Coordinates of C-alpha atoms and ligand atoms in Angstrom, one line a residue:
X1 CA 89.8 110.3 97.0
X2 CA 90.9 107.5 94.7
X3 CA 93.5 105.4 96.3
X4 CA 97.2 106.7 94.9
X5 CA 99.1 103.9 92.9
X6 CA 102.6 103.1 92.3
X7 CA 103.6 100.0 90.2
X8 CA 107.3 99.3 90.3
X9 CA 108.7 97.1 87.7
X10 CA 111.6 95.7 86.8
X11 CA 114.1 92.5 86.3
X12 CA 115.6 90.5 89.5
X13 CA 117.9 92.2 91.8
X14 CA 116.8 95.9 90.5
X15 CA 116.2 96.9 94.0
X16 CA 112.4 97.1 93.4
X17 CA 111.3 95.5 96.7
X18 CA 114.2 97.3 98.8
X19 CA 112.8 100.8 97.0
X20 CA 109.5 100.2 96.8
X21 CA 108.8 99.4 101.0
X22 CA 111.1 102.1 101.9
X23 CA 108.7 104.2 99.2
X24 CA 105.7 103.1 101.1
X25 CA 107.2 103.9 104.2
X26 CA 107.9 107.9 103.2
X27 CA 104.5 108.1 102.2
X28 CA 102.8 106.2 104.4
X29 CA 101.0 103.7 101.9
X30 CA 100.9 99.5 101.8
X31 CA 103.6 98.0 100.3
X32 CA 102.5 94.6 98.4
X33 CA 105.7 92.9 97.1
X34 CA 103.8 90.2 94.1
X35 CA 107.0 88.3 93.9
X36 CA 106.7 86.9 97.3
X37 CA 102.8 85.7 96.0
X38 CA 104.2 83.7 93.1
X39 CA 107.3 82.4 95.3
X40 CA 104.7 80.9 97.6
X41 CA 103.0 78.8 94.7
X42 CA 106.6 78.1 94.1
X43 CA 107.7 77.3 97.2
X44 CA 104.3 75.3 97.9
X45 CA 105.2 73.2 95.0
X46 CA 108.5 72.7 96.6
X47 CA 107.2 71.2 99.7
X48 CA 104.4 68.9 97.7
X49 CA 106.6 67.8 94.9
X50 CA 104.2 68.8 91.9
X51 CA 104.8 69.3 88.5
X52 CA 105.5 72.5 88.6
X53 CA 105.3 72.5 84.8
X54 CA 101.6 71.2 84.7
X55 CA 99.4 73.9 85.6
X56 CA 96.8 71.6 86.1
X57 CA 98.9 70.2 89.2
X58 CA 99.5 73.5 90.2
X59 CA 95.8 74.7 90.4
X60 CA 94.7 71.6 91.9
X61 CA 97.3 71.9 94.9
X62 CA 96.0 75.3 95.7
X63 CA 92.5 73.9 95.8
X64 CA 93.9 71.3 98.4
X65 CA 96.1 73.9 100.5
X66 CA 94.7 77.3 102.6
X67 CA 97.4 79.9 101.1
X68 CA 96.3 83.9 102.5
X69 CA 98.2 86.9 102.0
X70 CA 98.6 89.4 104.9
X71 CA 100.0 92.6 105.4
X72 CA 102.6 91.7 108.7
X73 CA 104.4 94.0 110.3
X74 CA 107.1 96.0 109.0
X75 CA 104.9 96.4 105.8
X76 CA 105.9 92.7 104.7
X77 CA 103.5 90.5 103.0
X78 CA 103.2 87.7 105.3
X79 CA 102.3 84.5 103.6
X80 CA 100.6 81.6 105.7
X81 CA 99.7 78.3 104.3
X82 CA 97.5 75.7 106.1
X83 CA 98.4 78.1 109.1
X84 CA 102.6 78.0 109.0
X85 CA 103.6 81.4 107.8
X86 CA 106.5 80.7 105.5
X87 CA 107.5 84.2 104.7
X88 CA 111.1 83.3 105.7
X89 CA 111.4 80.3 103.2
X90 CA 110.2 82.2 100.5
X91 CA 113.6 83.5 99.1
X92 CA 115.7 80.5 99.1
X93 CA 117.0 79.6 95.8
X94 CA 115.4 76.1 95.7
X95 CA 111.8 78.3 95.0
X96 CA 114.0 81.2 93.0
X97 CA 114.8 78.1 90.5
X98 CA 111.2 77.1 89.9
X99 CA 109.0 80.4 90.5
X100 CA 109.4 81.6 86.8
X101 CA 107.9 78.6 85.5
X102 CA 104.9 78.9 88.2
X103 CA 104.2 82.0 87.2
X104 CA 103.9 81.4 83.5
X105 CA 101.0 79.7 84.1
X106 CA 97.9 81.8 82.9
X107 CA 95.2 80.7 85.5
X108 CA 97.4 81.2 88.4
X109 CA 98.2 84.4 86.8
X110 CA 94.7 85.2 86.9
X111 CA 94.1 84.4 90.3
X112 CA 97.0 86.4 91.9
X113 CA 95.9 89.5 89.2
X114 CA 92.6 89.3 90.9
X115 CA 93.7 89.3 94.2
X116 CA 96.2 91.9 93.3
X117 CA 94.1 94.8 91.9
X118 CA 91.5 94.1 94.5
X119 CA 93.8 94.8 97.3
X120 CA 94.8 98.3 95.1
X121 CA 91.2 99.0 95.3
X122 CA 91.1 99.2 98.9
X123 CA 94.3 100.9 99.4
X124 CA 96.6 103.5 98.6
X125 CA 99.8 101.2 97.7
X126 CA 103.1 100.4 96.4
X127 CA 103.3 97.5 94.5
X128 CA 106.1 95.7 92.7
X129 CA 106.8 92.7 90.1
X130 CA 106.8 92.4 86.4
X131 CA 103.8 93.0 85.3
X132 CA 102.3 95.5 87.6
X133 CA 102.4 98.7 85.3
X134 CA 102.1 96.7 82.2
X135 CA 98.6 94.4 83.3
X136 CA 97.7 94.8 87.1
X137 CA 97.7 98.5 87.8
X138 CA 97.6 99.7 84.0
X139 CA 96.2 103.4 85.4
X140 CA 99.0 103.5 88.1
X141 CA 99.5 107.2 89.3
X142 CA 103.1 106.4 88.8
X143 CA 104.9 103.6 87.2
X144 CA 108.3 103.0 87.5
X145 CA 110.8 100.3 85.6
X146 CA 113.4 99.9 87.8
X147 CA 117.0 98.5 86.4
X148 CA 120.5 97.6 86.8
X149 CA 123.5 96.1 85.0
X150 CA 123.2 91.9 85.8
X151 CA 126.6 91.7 87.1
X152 CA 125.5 94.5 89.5
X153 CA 122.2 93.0 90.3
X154 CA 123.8 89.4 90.5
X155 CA 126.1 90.6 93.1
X156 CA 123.4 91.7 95.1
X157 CA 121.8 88.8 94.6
X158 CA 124.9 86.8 95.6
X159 CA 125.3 88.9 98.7
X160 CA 121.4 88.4 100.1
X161 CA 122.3 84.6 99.5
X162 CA 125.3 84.9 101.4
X163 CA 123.6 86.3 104.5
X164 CA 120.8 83.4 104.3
X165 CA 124.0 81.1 104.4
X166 CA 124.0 80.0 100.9
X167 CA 127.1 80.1 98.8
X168 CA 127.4 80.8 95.2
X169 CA 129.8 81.9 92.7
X170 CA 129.0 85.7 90.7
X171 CA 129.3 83.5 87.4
X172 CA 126.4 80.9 88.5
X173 CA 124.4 83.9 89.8
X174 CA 124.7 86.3 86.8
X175 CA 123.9 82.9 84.7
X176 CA 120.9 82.2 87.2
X177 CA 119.4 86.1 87.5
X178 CA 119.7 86.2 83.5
X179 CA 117.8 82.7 82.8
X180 CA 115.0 84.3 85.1
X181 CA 114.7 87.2 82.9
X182 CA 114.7 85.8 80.2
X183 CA 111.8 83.5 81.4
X184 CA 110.1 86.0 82.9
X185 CA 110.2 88.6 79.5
X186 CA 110.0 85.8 77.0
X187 CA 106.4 83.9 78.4
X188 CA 103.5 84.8 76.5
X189 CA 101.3 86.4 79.5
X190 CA 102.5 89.5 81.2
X191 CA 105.6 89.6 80.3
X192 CA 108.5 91.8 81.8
X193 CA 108.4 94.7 80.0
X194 CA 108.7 98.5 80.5
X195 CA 105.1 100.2 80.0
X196 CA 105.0 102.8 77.9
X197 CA 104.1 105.4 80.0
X198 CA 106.6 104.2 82.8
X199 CA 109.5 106.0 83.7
X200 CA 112.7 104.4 83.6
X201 CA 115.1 104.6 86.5
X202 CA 118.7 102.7 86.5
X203 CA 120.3 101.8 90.0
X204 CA 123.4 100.6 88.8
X205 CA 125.3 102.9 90.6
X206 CA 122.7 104.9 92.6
X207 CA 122.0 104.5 96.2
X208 CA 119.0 102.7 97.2
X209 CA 117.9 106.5 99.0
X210 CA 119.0 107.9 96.0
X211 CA 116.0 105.9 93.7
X212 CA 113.7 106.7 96.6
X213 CA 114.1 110.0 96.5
X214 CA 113.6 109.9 92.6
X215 CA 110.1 108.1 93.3
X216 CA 108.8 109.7 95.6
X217 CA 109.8 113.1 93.4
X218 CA 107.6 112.0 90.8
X219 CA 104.7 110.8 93.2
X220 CA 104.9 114.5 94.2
X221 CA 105.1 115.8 90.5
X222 CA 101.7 113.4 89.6
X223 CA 100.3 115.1 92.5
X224 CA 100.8 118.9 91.3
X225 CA 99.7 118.1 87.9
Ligands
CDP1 O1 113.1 89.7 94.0 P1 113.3 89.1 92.7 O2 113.4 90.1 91.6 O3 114.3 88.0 92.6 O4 112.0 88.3 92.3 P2 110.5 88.5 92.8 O5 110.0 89.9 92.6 O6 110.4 87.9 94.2 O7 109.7 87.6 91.8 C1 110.0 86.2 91.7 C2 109.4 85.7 90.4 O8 108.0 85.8 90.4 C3 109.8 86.5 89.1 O9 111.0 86.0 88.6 C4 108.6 86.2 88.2 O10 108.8 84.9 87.6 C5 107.5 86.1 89.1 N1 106.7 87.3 89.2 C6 105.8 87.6 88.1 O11 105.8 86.8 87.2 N2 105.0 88.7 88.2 C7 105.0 89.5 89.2 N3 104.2 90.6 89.2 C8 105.9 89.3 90.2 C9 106.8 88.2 90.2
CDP2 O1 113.3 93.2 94.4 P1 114.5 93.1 93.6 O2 114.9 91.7 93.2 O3 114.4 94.0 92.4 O4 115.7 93.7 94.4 P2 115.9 93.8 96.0 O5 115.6 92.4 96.6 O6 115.1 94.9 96.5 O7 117.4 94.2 96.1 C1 118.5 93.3 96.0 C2 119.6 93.7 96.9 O8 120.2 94.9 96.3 C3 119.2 94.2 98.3 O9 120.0 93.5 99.3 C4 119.4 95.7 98.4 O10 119.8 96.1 99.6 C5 120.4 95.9 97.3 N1 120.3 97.2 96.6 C6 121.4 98.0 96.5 O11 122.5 97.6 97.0 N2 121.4 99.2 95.8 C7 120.2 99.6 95.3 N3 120.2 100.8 94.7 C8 119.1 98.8 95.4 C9 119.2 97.6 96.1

């Protein structure tokens, strides 16, 4: 049987990685969160102190370092590089500040695309980003745009930071979670957009269970059809 897909898109703070593992985990699929691929160019960057706006610097540091994607436990993507795993250090808002520009890049694109649909291949699996229904997965079984007011999705976002430790006002993070869309949908490659054949689904004031529920509903529809 062909593997099942689900691509779940959508801007920062939607909920898409929240939904889309506990998804994964009601059906029993993979779970490949893409963000946490480009954060780790991003946060690779970081720790090397390239360019992160020549993508010829970019490329050539991931010639020089051993960066693998693994499934961990708990259906994370584990990332390891030169044999650390920095899955931990991938969310902190030094590599949230420069990931957007990473991943404009086209030939870095390219490279996590490939690695991306390969894995898809393989496996029946849940994957979420920004481009995943639009240019990864475009024959997903189901393709989701997950949304959610900013100043909801900021507060979020504010409240994960506030948990790792870090503090920051809602003003700087509804500022900071709207320059990154606007990145992230304005760059010529892949942008974030909603696919045409993707249904959309605002959590603004739903329950993270609720939005699962509403996946998995139309996993089930795809399936009777
Ligand atoms: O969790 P959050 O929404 O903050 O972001 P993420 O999913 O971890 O993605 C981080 C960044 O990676 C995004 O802002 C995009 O710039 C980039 N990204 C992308 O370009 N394409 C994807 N498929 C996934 C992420
Ligand atoms: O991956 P993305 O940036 O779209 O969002 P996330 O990291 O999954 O969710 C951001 C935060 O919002 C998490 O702490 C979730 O628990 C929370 N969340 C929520 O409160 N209500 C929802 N319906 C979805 C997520």
């Amino acid at each position: 049987m062909a593997p099942v897909t689900i691509a779940i898109d959508g801007p920062a703070g939607a909920g898409k990685s929240t939904v889309a593992k506990r998804v994964a985990e009601r059906l029993n699929l993979m779970y490949v969160d893409t963000g946490a691929m480009y954060r780790a160019v991003a946060y690779l960057c970081a720790k090397e102190g390239t360019n992160v706006h020549s993508e010829k610097d970019v490329e050539a540091l991931l010639e020089q370092h051993c960066v693998s994607f693994e499934q961990g436990e708990d259906r994370t993507l584990q990332v390891v590089i030169d044999g650390v795993d920095v899955t931990s250090r991938l969310r902190e808002p030094e590599v949230s500040a420069l990931v957007s520009t990473v991943a404009a890049h086209p030939r870095i694109r390219q490279l996590l695309t490939e690695w991306q649909r390969a894995f898809a291949e393989r496996h029946s699996v849940v994957m979420d980003g920004r481009d995943i229904g639009t240019v990864v997965l475009p024959h997903a079984t189901v393709k989701v745009f997950l949304t959610a007011a900013p100043e909801e999705r900021a507060r979020r976002r504010q409240e994960e930071y506030r948990r790792m430790g870090y503090h920051v006002s809602l003003e700087d993070m509804v500022k900071s979670v709207i320059e990154r869309d606007r990145k992230d949908s304005e760059r010529s490659i892949a942008p974030l957009r909603m696919a045409d054949d993707a249904v959309r689904i605002d959590s603004t004031d739903k329950s993270i269970e609720t939005v699962v529920d509403e996946i998995v509903q139309l996993v089930e529809n795809a399936h009777v059809r």
